[in-house]
Structures are given as structure tokens and as C-alpha cells.
Amino acid sequence: MRTQVCIIGGGPSGLLLAQLLHLSGIESVVVERHGRTHVLARIRAGVLEWGSVERLRAAGLGARMDREGFVHGGIHLAAQNRSFRIDLQARAGRPVMVYGQTEVTRDLYAARDAAGGTVIHGAEGVALHDLDGARPHVTYSLDGVGQRIDCDFVAGCDGFHGVARRSVPAGALRTFERVYPFGWLGVLSETPPVGDELIYAHHDRGFALCSMRNRRLSRYYIQVPLEARLEAWPDSAFWDELRRRIPTDAAERIETGPAIEKSIVALRSFVAEPMRWGRLFLVGDAAHIVPPTGAKGLNLAVSDVHYLHQALAAFYRDGEAGGIETYSATALRRVWKATRFSWWMTTTLHRFPEAGNFGQRIQESELDDLETSATAQTALAENYVGLPF
Ligand code: APR
Ligand code: PHB
């Protein structure tokens, strides 16, 4: 098979890139390891920056999001049983959209189908070849039969555990990493959200987050030790611990129910530089991972895709390669700002026993400053709603 851009990975990065390339008349093929059902079964993020909302709308993907998504003008931070609201609209001039990544991915697959796009599912042993040569190509097997796709460019949209980043010679890549000493235990329950907006709670017992997918589907998280195991967290234990960590009024009104999904994720910050090697571009989680505290993972995938689409469109339309040359530096500038913000939200809101009582007071003082300073609230709001692309 031959195509212009071979996209490895059928998650949000790969599917959005395929859609934007299609709208620019550029051919692509998406090669995905898993089946569509598997990809759509993943429960991931829930908050879209306004820039992501605008780009999804511009790509013809806004209809269901605008119907079923929820525009949130603020978030709540809580500490020591007191909570206060950060008015995102007032401080940063824009809101955010609460709309699950699963729904975004579902809309992206529908767009591929509508455009007659090619998404190859069940691709095994994907390998990238001649990335710095004249004939870049991708091989894989499908139902045990070897396949090959010749292309001009390869987009590594295959996530943190993918093959693309590992295809860059080790000497050509620099990685930066911070692994946090705890994880998040997340629960999805068919219960009404505890409030109209998200609550990020700092507590001596650990961080907690109250989020949602819609008026009948709530998403909650609590910080747990790295060694935590799901079997040690029956639903009742989860709800009890969550109620201990969120403000009393929220704890008294929360409606609990059976967890329809329960999982533990580790938290890390990770960036690989550069995000390009020869004809290969790294996009989204393939290039960087942020702790979910700042709700940046999906939104960074959108900005990487935005920059790469612009670069490839200029190349195929005008033969202009400037965007391709500057893709990595441009994408990384925004990646590092979101990485810093996600690191800051994580270090400010979580419990770090090893930081001792001094560290605890610093966190309390940071939150006190956030409650009382318009400047501090504006800095948080600008990053939370999303910095300009
Ligand atoms: N070959 C083919 N496909 C692969 C391979 C491989 N070797 N390895 C991984 N994949 C697929 C995965 O099955 C997945 O569907 O690549 C896709 C990568 O998707 P994501 O991991 O969702 O990454 P991305 O599309 O960049 O989206 C980032 O997803 O993980 C969340 O928090 C993250 O919200 C962020 C978003
Ligand atoms: C979610 O709804 O899953 C969610 C929301 C905000 C975050 C992280 C996760 O910061």
C-alpha cells in the first residue's frame, strides 16, 4: 500500500491528525494495534481546553460535543475543609468544555468512517523503516500476513508504550522524567455529580478530585500509595475515603453508587526531545506524558496535531518545509508549559509525606495565596483553560 502520511495509533492524536489531513486533501492511513471496541472502552480524560474545542469544531467534530458537552466557567479548589472558586471565564476570558475523551474518540472514528478513511485495526508487530532515508515505510502483520505501507512521512501517534519513540536511535533522543510517589484511584459511577463544577481537594489524607461526564455519570479520583491494589478498595472504602477528603458540604450531599469502572493509574511527567527524527514525527502521548491533575494530556495531543497538520499542509500545498523543520521546537514550547503547569498542580495539591511539615505549610500557603490573590488565580486560569496555540 502507498499513502502520503502513515499514522501509527488510532487514539485521539492519530484520528484527529487523519481528519485534519483529510480536510487538507492529504492522504493518510491509520495503523492501530487494537480493535475499535478496545480503544473506545478506555476511560480517560474529561476536560477540553477552549482551543481544543475550537479546533474540533473547525474540523467538523463539534456537533455532539456542543450538544452533549458542558461548558464550565469555573473550578473549585478545596483545602482544610474550605473551598473557593476560580472563575476561569473572568480570570482568563474563556471557559473549558467537560466532554469525555471516549466521546471525542467516538466522534473521531465517526468522522473517519464518514470520510471513508482507512483505519487498520489489529495490526501486529508494527515496525518503522528508513525514517532517515528516501523510502520511509511501515511494516506490520494482519491476521498473520505481512503488510507494508510506503509513505512520505510517519506520524507516531501510538502513545507512551508505542513503537514510534522507540524507533528513534537512542543517541538521537533526550528524555526528561519525574515519577510521582503515588497514583490515582479512579471510579466512574452512574450517579449525579456532587456539584456543577469540578472540585480539586487538597487534604492531609491525600488529594481528591470530583469530576463528571454528564448529569448522570460522575468521575471521582483519590490519591493512593504507589503500592495500592484495586482489591484493597471495595466501593465502600473508596466512598468513605473520598468523603473524608472533600469539603463537608460536598461529602454530605454526594450520591454514591456502584463503580462501573475502577482503575489505578501511576502519575508521571515525561518529555522526549526532539519530537521529530527524519520523516518521523512524535505526537501526543508518544512524545510526552503529564500527570492528569492539570487535565492537559488530551489537550497537548490536540496542539501537537494542530502544529503537525499546519506543517504538512504547507509542505504538500506549497512545497514549503519550514513548518516541518520547526514542528518539534514549536510543539515542545507548548508541551513544556503544560508540563510545568501539570507538575505545579500536582505538587501543590497532593500529599507528599516526605516533604515533612515544612512542605505541608508551603502547600497550604500556596493555596491560601490562590484563594486571595487575583494574580495567582489568573495565572492558574490561563494555564487551565489553555495557553494560545
Ligand atoms: N502499533 C499500533 N498501534 C499502537 C501501538 C503499536 N505498536 N502501540 C500503541 N498503539 C495504539 C494504542 O492502542 C492507542 O490506541 O496507539 C494509540 C495511542 O493512543 P493514546 O495512548 O490515547 O495516545 P494519544 O492518541 O496521543 O492521546 C493522548 O490519551 O492516554 C490518553 O492521557 C492521554 O488524554 C491523553 C490522550
Ligand atoms: C476527569 O474528568 O477524568 C478529569 C478531570 C480533570 C482532571 C483530571 C481528570 O484534572
Short mmCIF file of C-alpha atoms and ligand atoms in Angstrom, two decimals:
data_model
loop_
_atom_site.label_atom_id
_atom_site.label_comp_id
_atom_site.label_asym_id
_atom_site.label_seq_id
_atom_site.Cartn_x
_atom_site.Cartn_y
_atom_site.Cartn_z
CA MET A 1 0.00 0.00 0.00
CA ARG A 2 1.18 3.59 -0.56
CA THR A 3 -0.01 6.74 1.20
CA GLN A 4 1.28 10.20 1.95
CA VAL A 5 1.23 10.02 5.78
CA CYS A 6 1.21 6.74 7.70
CA ILE A 7 -0.24 7.31 11.17
CA ILE A 8 0.65 4.81 13.89
CA GLY A 9 -2.08 4.72 16.56
CA GLY A 10 -5.86 5.14 16.41
CA GLY A 11 -6.30 7.18 19.57
CA PRO A 12 -7.23 10.88 19.71
CA SER A 13 -3.88 12.04 18.23
CA GLY A 14 -3.92 9.70 15.25
CA LEU A 15 -7.59 10.10 14.45
CA LEU A 16 -7.60 13.90 14.71
CA LEU A 17 -4.48 14.12 12.53
CA ALA A 18 -6.13 11.88 9.92
CA GLN A 19 -9.21 14.12 9.93
CA LEU A 20 -7.27 17.38 9.57
CA LEU A 21 -5.07 15.91 6.81
CA HIS A 22 -8.19 14.69 5.01
CA LEU A 23 -9.69 18.20 5.14
CA SER A 24 -6.46 19.45 3.51
CA GLY A 25 -6.65 16.80 0.80
CA ILE A 26 -3.74 14.82 2.21
CA GLU A 27 -3.99 11.02 2.22
CA SER A 28 -3.26 9.03 5.34
CA VAL A 29 -3.69 5.53 6.73
CA VAL A 30 -4.12 4.85 10.46
CA VAL A 31 -2.49 1.64 11.75
CA GLU A 32 -3.90 0.64 15.15
CA ARG A 33 -2.85 -2.35 17.23
CA HIS A 34 -6.20 -2.90 18.96
CA GLY A 35 -9.78 -3.22 17.79
CA ARG A 36 -12.08 -0.19 17.83
CA THR A 37 -14.12 -1.56 20.74
CA HIS A 38 -10.95 -1.84 22.83
CA VAL A 39 -9.91 1.73 22.03
CA LEU A 40 -13.39 3.08 22.81
CA ALA A 41 -13.57 1.18 26.11
CA ARG A 42 -10.77 3.27 27.60
CA ILE A 43 -11.91 5.75 30.26
CA ARG A 44 -9.56 8.72 30.08
CA ALA A 45 -9.71 12.48 30.45
CA GLY A 46 -12.75 14.69 30.62
CA VAL A 47 -11.77 18.36 30.17
CA LEU A 48 -11.16 20.14 26.86
CA GLU A 49 -9.31 23.46 26.69
CA TRP A 50 -11.22 26.07 24.73
CA GLY A 51 -8.55 25.96 21.99
CA SER A 52 -9.21 22.23 21.63
CA VAL A 53 -12.97 22.92 21.41
CA GLU A 54 -12.38 25.46 18.64
CA ARG A 55 -10.15 23.10 16.67
CA LEU A 56 -12.55 20.19 16.99
CA ARG A 57 -15.38 22.44 15.74
CA ALA A 58 -13.20 23.67 12.85
CA ALA A 59 -12.51 20.03 11.94
CA GLY A 60 -16.27 19.34 11.73
CA LEU A 61 -16.25 17.45 15.02
CA GLY A 62 -18.15 19.87 17.23
CA ALA A 63 -21.82 18.89 16.78
CA ARG A 64 -22.24 16.22 19.50
CA MET A 65 -19.67 17.94 21.74
CA ASP A 66 -21.72 21.16 21.64
CA ARG A 67 -24.94 19.20 22.24
CA GLU A 68 -23.76 16.88 24.98
CA GLY A 69 -20.71 18.63 26.45
CA PHE A 70 -20.88 21.01 29.39
CA VAL A 71 -19.28 24.45 29.33
CA HIS A 72 -17.70 25.15 32.73
CA GLY A 73 -16.86 28.75 33.66
CA GLY A 74 -15.01 27.79 36.84
CA ILE A 75 -13.40 25.14 39.03
CA HIS A 76 -13.28 24.79 42.81
CA LEU A 77 -10.17 24.25 44.92
CA ALA A 78 -10.55 22.97 48.48
CA ALA A 79 -8.12 22.76 51.38
CA GLN A 80 -8.64 22.21 55.11
CA ASN A 81 -12.37 21.84 54.52
CA ARG A 82 -12.63 25.30 52.90
CA SER A 83 -13.28 25.66 49.19
CA PHE A 84 -13.10 28.59 46.80
CA ARG A 85 -13.91 29.06 43.13
CA ILE A 86 -11.50 30.04 40.38
CA ASP A 87 -13.60 31.98 37.87
CA LEU A 88 -11.94 30.80 34.65
CA GLN A 89 -14.13 32.98 32.44
CA ALA A 90 -13.42 36.15 34.44
CA ARG A 91 -9.71 35.49 35.00
CA ALA A 92 -8.74 34.02 31.62
CA GLY A 93 -11.59 35.11 29.36
CA ARG A 94 -12.54 31.59 28.36
CA PRO A 95 -14.24 28.51 29.88
CA VAL A 96 -13.47 24.82 29.43
CA MET A 97 -15.65 22.06 27.99
CA VAL A 98 -16.38 18.91 30.02
CA TYR A 99 -16.74 16.16 27.39
CA GLY A 100 -15.17 12.72 27.83
CA GLN A 101 -12.17 11.66 25.75
CA THR A 102 -14.09 8.48 24.96
CA GLU A 103 -16.77 10.64 23.30
CA VAL A 104 -14.16 12.67 21.41
CA THR A 105 -12.64 9.41 20.16
CA ARG A 106 -16.07 8.11 19.18
CA ASP A 107 -16.72 11.30 17.19
CA LEU A 108 -13.28 10.98 15.57
CA TYR A 109 -13.98 7.41 14.46
CA ALA A 110 -17.34 8.50 13.06
CA ALA A 111 -15.53 11.19 11.03
CA ARG A 112 -13.08 8.61 9.66
CA ASP A 113 -15.99 6.40 8.61
CA ALA A 114 -17.85 9.33 7.04
CA ALA A 115 -14.76 10.31 5.07
CA GLY A 116 -14.10 6.73 4.02
CA GLY A 117 -10.78 6.94 5.86
CA THR A 118 -8.65 3.81 6.29
CA VAL A 119 -8.09 2.64 9.87
CA ILE A 120 -6.36 -0.72 10.06
CA HIS A 121 -7.22 -2.49 13.34
CA GLY A 122 -5.41 -5.48 14.78
CA ALA A 123 -2.04 -4.55 13.28
CA GLU A 124 0.67 -6.59 14.95
CA GLY A 125 4.42 -6.13 15.06
CA VAL A 126 4.33 -2.63 13.60
CA ALA A 127 7.85 -1.57 12.62
CA LEU A 128 9.13 1.67 11.09
CA HIS A 129 11.85 1.64 8.45
CA ASP A 130 14.15 4.03 6.58
CA LEU A 131 12.89 7.00 8.59
CA ASP A 132 16.00 8.99 7.72
CA GLY A 133 16.20 7.64 4.20
CA ALA A 134 14.46 8.09 0.89
CA ARG A 135 11.85 5.36 1.26
CA PRO A 136 10.24 5.53 4.70
CA HIS A 137 7.83 2.64 5.18
CA VAL A 138 5.90 0.77 7.82
CA THR A 139 5.53 -2.99 8.10
CA TYR A 140 3.11 -4.99 10.25
CA SER A 141 1.19 -8.22 10.11
CA LEU A 142 -2.58 -8.57 9.82
CA ASP A 143 -4.08 -11.98 10.60
CA GLY A 144 -0.59 -13.39 10.27
CA VAL A 145 0.01 -11.90 6.80
CA GLY A 146 2.92 -9.45 6.41
CA GLN A 147 1.93 -5.97 5.15
CA ARG A 148 3.88 -2.91 4.03
CA ILE A 149 2.88 0.74 3.66
CA ASP A 150 5.20 3.08 1.75
CA CYS A 151 4.75 6.73 2.69
CA ASP A 152 6.31 10.18 2.67
CA PHE A 153 6.00 10.67 6.44
CA VAL A 154 5.20 8.65 9.56
CA ALA A 155 3.24 10.17 12.46
CA GLY A 156 3.96 8.37 15.74
CA CYS A 157 0.60 8.75 17.49
CA ASP A 158 0.96 5.44 19.33
CA GLY A 159 1.09 6.62 22.91
CA PHE A 160 3.65 6.19 25.67
CA HIS A 161 4.11 2.44 25.12
CA GLY A 162 4.15 2.67 21.34
CA VAL A 163 6.81 1.71 18.83
CA ALA A 164 7.44 5.14 17.28
CA ARG A 165 9.55 6.75 20.01
CA ARG A 166 11.50 3.51 20.35
CA SER A 167 12.28 3.68 16.63
CA VAL A 168 14.40 6.79 17.12
CA PRO A 169 18.07 5.83 17.70
CA ALA A 170 18.71 6.19 21.44
CA GLY A 171 21.51 8.67 20.85
CA ALA A 172 19.16 11.00 18.97
CA LEU A 173 16.62 11.30 21.79
CA ARG A 174 16.79 13.05 25.17
CA THR A 175 14.15 12.18 27.75
CA PHE A 176 13.09 14.09 30.87
CA GLU A 177 11.07 12.35 33.57
CA ARG A 178 9.58 12.79 37.02
CA VAL A 179 7.71 9.83 38.56
CA TYR A 180 5.40 10.84 41.42
CA PRO A 181 5.35 8.78 44.65
CA PHE A 182 1.62 7.98 44.41
CA GLY A 183 -1.16 7.05 41.97
CA TRP A 184 -4.81 7.93 41.34
CA LEU A 185 -7.62 5.51 42.08
CA GLY A 186 -10.47 6.49 39.75
CA VAL A 187 -14.14 5.50 39.89
CA LEU A 188 -16.92 6.03 37.34
CA SER A 189 -20.42 5.86 38.85
CA GLU A 190 -23.90 6.34 37.39
CA THR A 191 -24.74 8.99 39.97
CA PRO A 192 -25.36 12.74 39.64
CA PRO A 193 -22.19 14.79 40.09
CA VAL A 194 -21.68 16.20 43.57
CA GLY A 195 -21.57 19.74 42.18
CA ASP A 196 -21.97 21.70 38.96
CA GLU A 197 -18.21 22.18 38.59
CA LEU A 198 -15.04 20.22 39.34
CA ILE A 199 -13.63 20.15 42.87
CA TYR A 200 -9.85 19.70 43.33
CA ALA A 201 -9.29 18.94 47.03
CA HIS A 202 -6.01 19.07 48.96
CA HIS A 203 -6.20 17.15 52.24
CA ASP A 204 -3.82 15.75 54.87
CA ARG A 205 -5.03 12.27 53.88
CA GLY A 206 -4.33 12.93 50.22
CA PHE A 207 -5.69 14.58 47.07
CA ALA A 208 -9.23 14.01 45.80
CA LEU A 209 -10.99 15.17 42.61
CA CYS A 210 -14.72 15.32 41.89
CA SER A 211 -15.43 15.40 38.17
CA MET A 212 -18.17 14.23 35.82
CA ARG A 213 -19.10 13.07 32.33
CA ASN A 214 -22.75 14.20 32.34
CA ARG A 215 -25.60 14.82 34.81
CA ARG A 216 -25.93 11.10 35.48
CA LEU A 217 -22.31 10.00 35.25
CA SER A 218 -19.71 11.06 37.82
CA ARG A 219 -15.96 10.58 37.81
CA TYR A 220 -14.03 10.65 41.11
CA TYR A 221 -10.36 10.16 41.98
CA ILE A 222 -8.37 9.82 45.20
CA GLN A 223 -4.60 9.82 45.63
CA VAL A 224 -3.37 6.38 46.70
CA PRO A 225 0.09 5.00 47.56
CA LEU A 226 2.07 3.52 44.67
CA GLU A 227 1.61 0.01 46.06
CA ALA A 228 -2.21 0.33 46.25
CA ARG A 229 -4.14 -2.53 44.67
CA LEU A 230 -7.73 -2.45 43.43
CA GLU A 231 -8.75 -5.41 45.56
CA ALA A 232 -7.99 -3.36 48.68
CA TRP A 233 -10.54 -0.74 47.57
CA PRO A 234 -14.09 -2.05 47.59
CA ASP A 235 -16.59 0.67 46.61
CA SER A 236 -17.50 1.38 50.25
CA ALA A 237 -13.86 2.05 51.16
CA PHE A 238 -13.49 4.37 48.18
CA TRP A 239 -16.60 6.43 49.01
CA ASP A 240 -15.63 6.67 52.69
CA GLU A 241 -12.15 7.95 51.83
CA LEU A 242 -13.42 10.38 49.21
CA ARG A 243 -15.89 11.84 51.71
CA ARG A 244 -13.10 12.34 54.25
CA ARG A 245 -11.10 14.43 51.78
CA ILE A 246 -13.68 16.73 50.20
CA PRO A 247 -15.39 19.66 51.96
CA THR A 248 -18.09 18.65 54.45
CA ASP A 249 -20.97 20.13 52.48
CA ALA A 250 -19.94 18.12 49.42
CA ALA A 251 -19.34 15.00 51.50
CA GLU A 252 -22.83 15.27 52.99
CA ARG A 253 -24.62 15.68 49.65
CA ILE A 254 -22.60 13.27 47.49
CA GLU A 255 -24.67 10.46 46.00
CA THR A 256 -22.71 7.20 45.89
CA GLY A 257 -23.33 4.13 43.77
CA PRO A 258 -21.60 1.05 42.36
CA ALA A 259 -18.38 1.72 40.46
CA ILE A 260 -18.97 0.83 36.80
CA GLU A 261 -15.28 1.39 36.18
CA LYS A 262 -12.45 1.42 38.72
CA SER A 263 -8.75 1.74 37.94
CA ILE A 264 -5.45 2.88 39.39
CA VAL A 265 -3.03 4.95 37.28
CA ALA A 266 0.53 5.92 38.12
CA LEU A 267 1.46 9.59 37.72
CA ARG A 268 4.49 10.72 35.80
CA SER A 269 5.81 13.72 33.86
CA PHE A 270 7.72 12.69 30.76
CA VAL A 271 9.00 14.58 27.70
CA ALA A 272 11.07 13.22 24.79
CA GLU A 273 13.09 15.64 22.68
CA PRO A 274 13.13 16.20 19.77
CA MET A 275 9.62 15.31 18.57
CA ARG A 276 10.88 14.63 15.07
CA TRP A 277 13.52 12.36 13.56
CA GLY A 278 13.87 12.36 9.77
CA ARG A 279 10.43 11.53 8.32
CA LEU A 280 9.02 10.52 11.72
CA PHE A 281 7.05 12.95 13.90
CA LEU A 282 6.16 12.10 17.52
CA VAL A 283 2.69 13.29 18.56
CA GLY A 284 0.73 13.28 21.84
CA ASP A 285 1.45 10.63 24.44
CA ALA A 286 4.13 9.13 22.17
CA ALA A 287 6.22 12.21 22.96
CA HIS A 288 5.06 13.31 26.41
CA ILE A 289 3.05 12.32 29.46
CA VAL A 290 1.61 14.68 32.04
CA PRO A 291 0.05 13.82 35.43
CA PRO A 292 -3.74 14.16 34.95
CA THR A 293 -4.02 16.88 37.63
CA GLY A 294 -3.96 19.69 35.08
CA ALA A 295 -6.19 17.88 32.53
CA LYS A 296 -3.58 18.51 29.83
CA GLY A 297 -2.94 15.09 28.22
CA LEU A 298 -5.63 15.18 25.56
CA ASN A 299 -5.20 18.92 25.00
CA LEU A 300 -1.46 18.60 24.30
CA ALA A 301 -2.29 15.90 21.76
CA VAL A 302 -4.58 18.44 20.06
CA SER A 303 -1.91 21.13 19.90
CA ASP A 304 0.76 18.73 18.59
CA VAL A 305 -1.67 17.61 15.89
CA HIS A 306 -2.53 21.23 15.08
CA TYR A 307 1.15 22.12 14.51
CA LEU A 308 1.90 18.95 12.53
CA HIS A 309 -1.16 19.40 10.33
CA GLN A 310 -0.14 23.00 9.57
CA ALA A 311 3.41 21.85 8.72
CA LEU A 312 2.30 19.02 6.42
CA ALA A 313 -0.37 21.14 4.73
CA ALA A 314 2.25 23.82 3.90
CA PHE A 315 4.60 21.13 2.60
CA TYR A 316 2.08 19.45 0.28
CA ARG A 317 0.36 22.70 -0.76
CA ASP A 318 3.35 24.98 -1.29
CA GLY A 319 6.39 22.69 -1.06
CA GLU A 320 7.32 24.79 1.95
CA ALA A 321 9.22 22.74 4.59
CA GLY A 322 9.61 25.41 7.29
CA GLY A 323 6.82 24.02 9.44
CA ILE A 324 8.28 20.53 9.23
CA GLU A 325 11.67 21.89 10.32
CA THR A 326 10.19 23.82 13.26
CA TYR A 327 7.47 21.34 14.32
CA SER A 328 9.47 19.91 17.23
CA ALA A 329 10.58 23.26 18.69
CA THR A 330 7.10 24.77 18.29
CA ALA A 331 5.30 21.80 19.83
CA LEU A 332 7.81 21.44 22.67
CA ARG A 333 7.41 25.06 23.75
CA ARG A 334 3.73 24.43 24.49
CA VAL A 335 4.43 20.92 25.82
CA TRP A 336 6.85 22.25 28.43
CA LYS A 337 4.46 24.98 29.56
CA ALA A 338 1.70 22.40 30.07
CA THR A 339 4.20 20.03 31.68
CA ARG A 340 5.25 22.74 34.14
CA PHE A 341 1.61 23.60 34.94
CA SER A 342 0.67 19.93 35.44
CA TRP A 343 3.72 19.45 37.68
CA TRP A 344 2.78 22.55 39.69
CA MET A 345 -0.88 21.48 40.12
CA THR A 346 0.31 18.03 41.18
CA THR A 347 2.91 19.25 43.68
CA THR A 348 0.53 21.86 45.12
CA LEU A 349 -2.49 19.62 45.58
CA HIS A 350 -1.12 16.20 46.54
CA ARG A 351 0.19 14.96 49.88
CA PHE A 352 3.96 14.42 49.92
CA PRO A 353 4.74 12.86 53.32
CA GLU A 354 8.45 13.01 52.56
CA ALA A 355 8.18 16.82 52.26
CA GLY A 356 7.56 16.99 56.02
CA ASN A 357 5.73 19.76 57.90
CA PHE A 358 7.63 22.49 56.04
CA GLY A 359 6.38 21.16 52.71
CA GLN A 360 2.85 20.92 54.08
CA ARG A 361 2.92 24.58 55.18
CA ILE A 362 4.27 25.67 51.79
CA GLN A 363 1.35 23.90 50.10
CA GLU A 364 -1.16 25.47 52.48
CA SER A 365 0.38 28.88 51.87
CA GLU A 366 0.26 28.37 48.08
CA LEU A 367 -3.45 27.51 48.35
CA ASP A 368 -4.05 30.47 50.67
CA ASP A 369 -2.39 32.72 48.07
CA LEU A 370 -4.60 31.22 45.37
CA GLU A 371 -7.69 31.95 47.44
CA THR A 372 -6.80 35.60 48.00
CA SER A 373 -4.72 36.74 45.01
CA ALA A 374 -6.31 37.65 41.67
CA THR A 375 -2.87 37.40 40.07
CA ALA A 376 -2.36 33.86 41.32
CA GLN A 377 -5.86 32.89 40.18
CA THR A 378 -5.27 34.43 36.75
CA ALA A 379 -2.03 32.50 36.32
CA LEU A 380 -3.81 29.24 37.17
CA ALA A 381 -6.83 30.07 34.99
CA GLU A 382 -4.76 30.99 31.92
CA ASN A 383 -2.98 27.65 32.06
CA TYR A 384 -6.07 25.63 32.91
CA VAL A 385 -8.21 26.98 30.02
CA GLY A 386 -5.18 26.51 27.75
CA LEU A 387 -2.41 28.80 26.55
CA PRO A 388 -2.67 30.09 22.97
CA PHE A 389 -1.54 27.62 20.29
N1 APR B 1 1.14 -0.26 16.89
C1 APR B 1 -0.08 0.27 16.59
N2 APR B 1 -0.83 0.97 17.47
C2 APR B 1 -0.31 1.14 18.71
C3 APR B 1 0.96 0.64 19.09
C4 APR B 1 1.70 -0.08 18.11
N3 APR B 1 2.90 -0.59 18.40
N4 APR B 1 1.19 0.98 20.39
C5 APR B 1 0.11 1.67 20.80
N5 APR B 1 -0.79 1.77 19.80
C6 APR B 1 -2.09 2.45 19.83
C7 APR B 1 -2.85 2.26 21.13
O1 APR B 1 -3.64 1.07 21.07
C8 APR B 1 -3.71 3.52 21.20
O2 APR B 1 -4.99 3.31 20.62
O3 APR B 1 -1.85 3.85 19.75
C9 APR B 1 -2.94 4.55 20.38
C10 APR B 1 -2.35 5.64 21.27
O4 APR B 1 -3.44 6.38 21.82
P1 APR B 1 -3.28 7.14 23.25
O5 APR B 1 -2.46 6.32 24.14
O6 APR B 1 -4.68 7.55 23.68
O7 APR B 1 -2.43 8.45 22.91
P2 APR B 1 -2.87 9.77 22.12
O8 APR B 1 -3.70 9.41 20.92
O9 APR B 1 -1.65 10.56 21.98
O10 APR B 1 -3.89 10.52 23.11
C11 APR B 1 -3.44 11.14 24.26
O11 APR B 1 -4.83 9.73 25.53
O12 APR B 1 -3.76 8.38 27.06
C12 APR B 1 -4.52 9.49 26.92
O13 APR B 1 -3.97 10.94 28.73
C13 APR B 1 -3.76 10.71 27.37
O14 APR B 1 -5.59 12.10 27.10
C14 APR B 1 -4.35 11.75 26.53
C15 APR B 1 -4.59 11.09 25.21
C1 PHB B 2 -11.76 13.62 34.52
O1 PHB B 2 -12.95 14.04 34.48
O2 PHB B 2 -11.44 12.45 34.25
C2 PHB B 2 -10.67 14.58 34.92
C3 PHB B 2 -10.97 15.93 35.07
C4 PHB B 2 -9.98 16.83 35.44
C5 PHB B 2 -8.68 16.37 35.67
C6 PHB B 2 -8.38 15.00 35.51
C7 PHB B 2 -9.38 14.11 35.14
O3 PHB B 2 -7.71 17.25 36.05
#
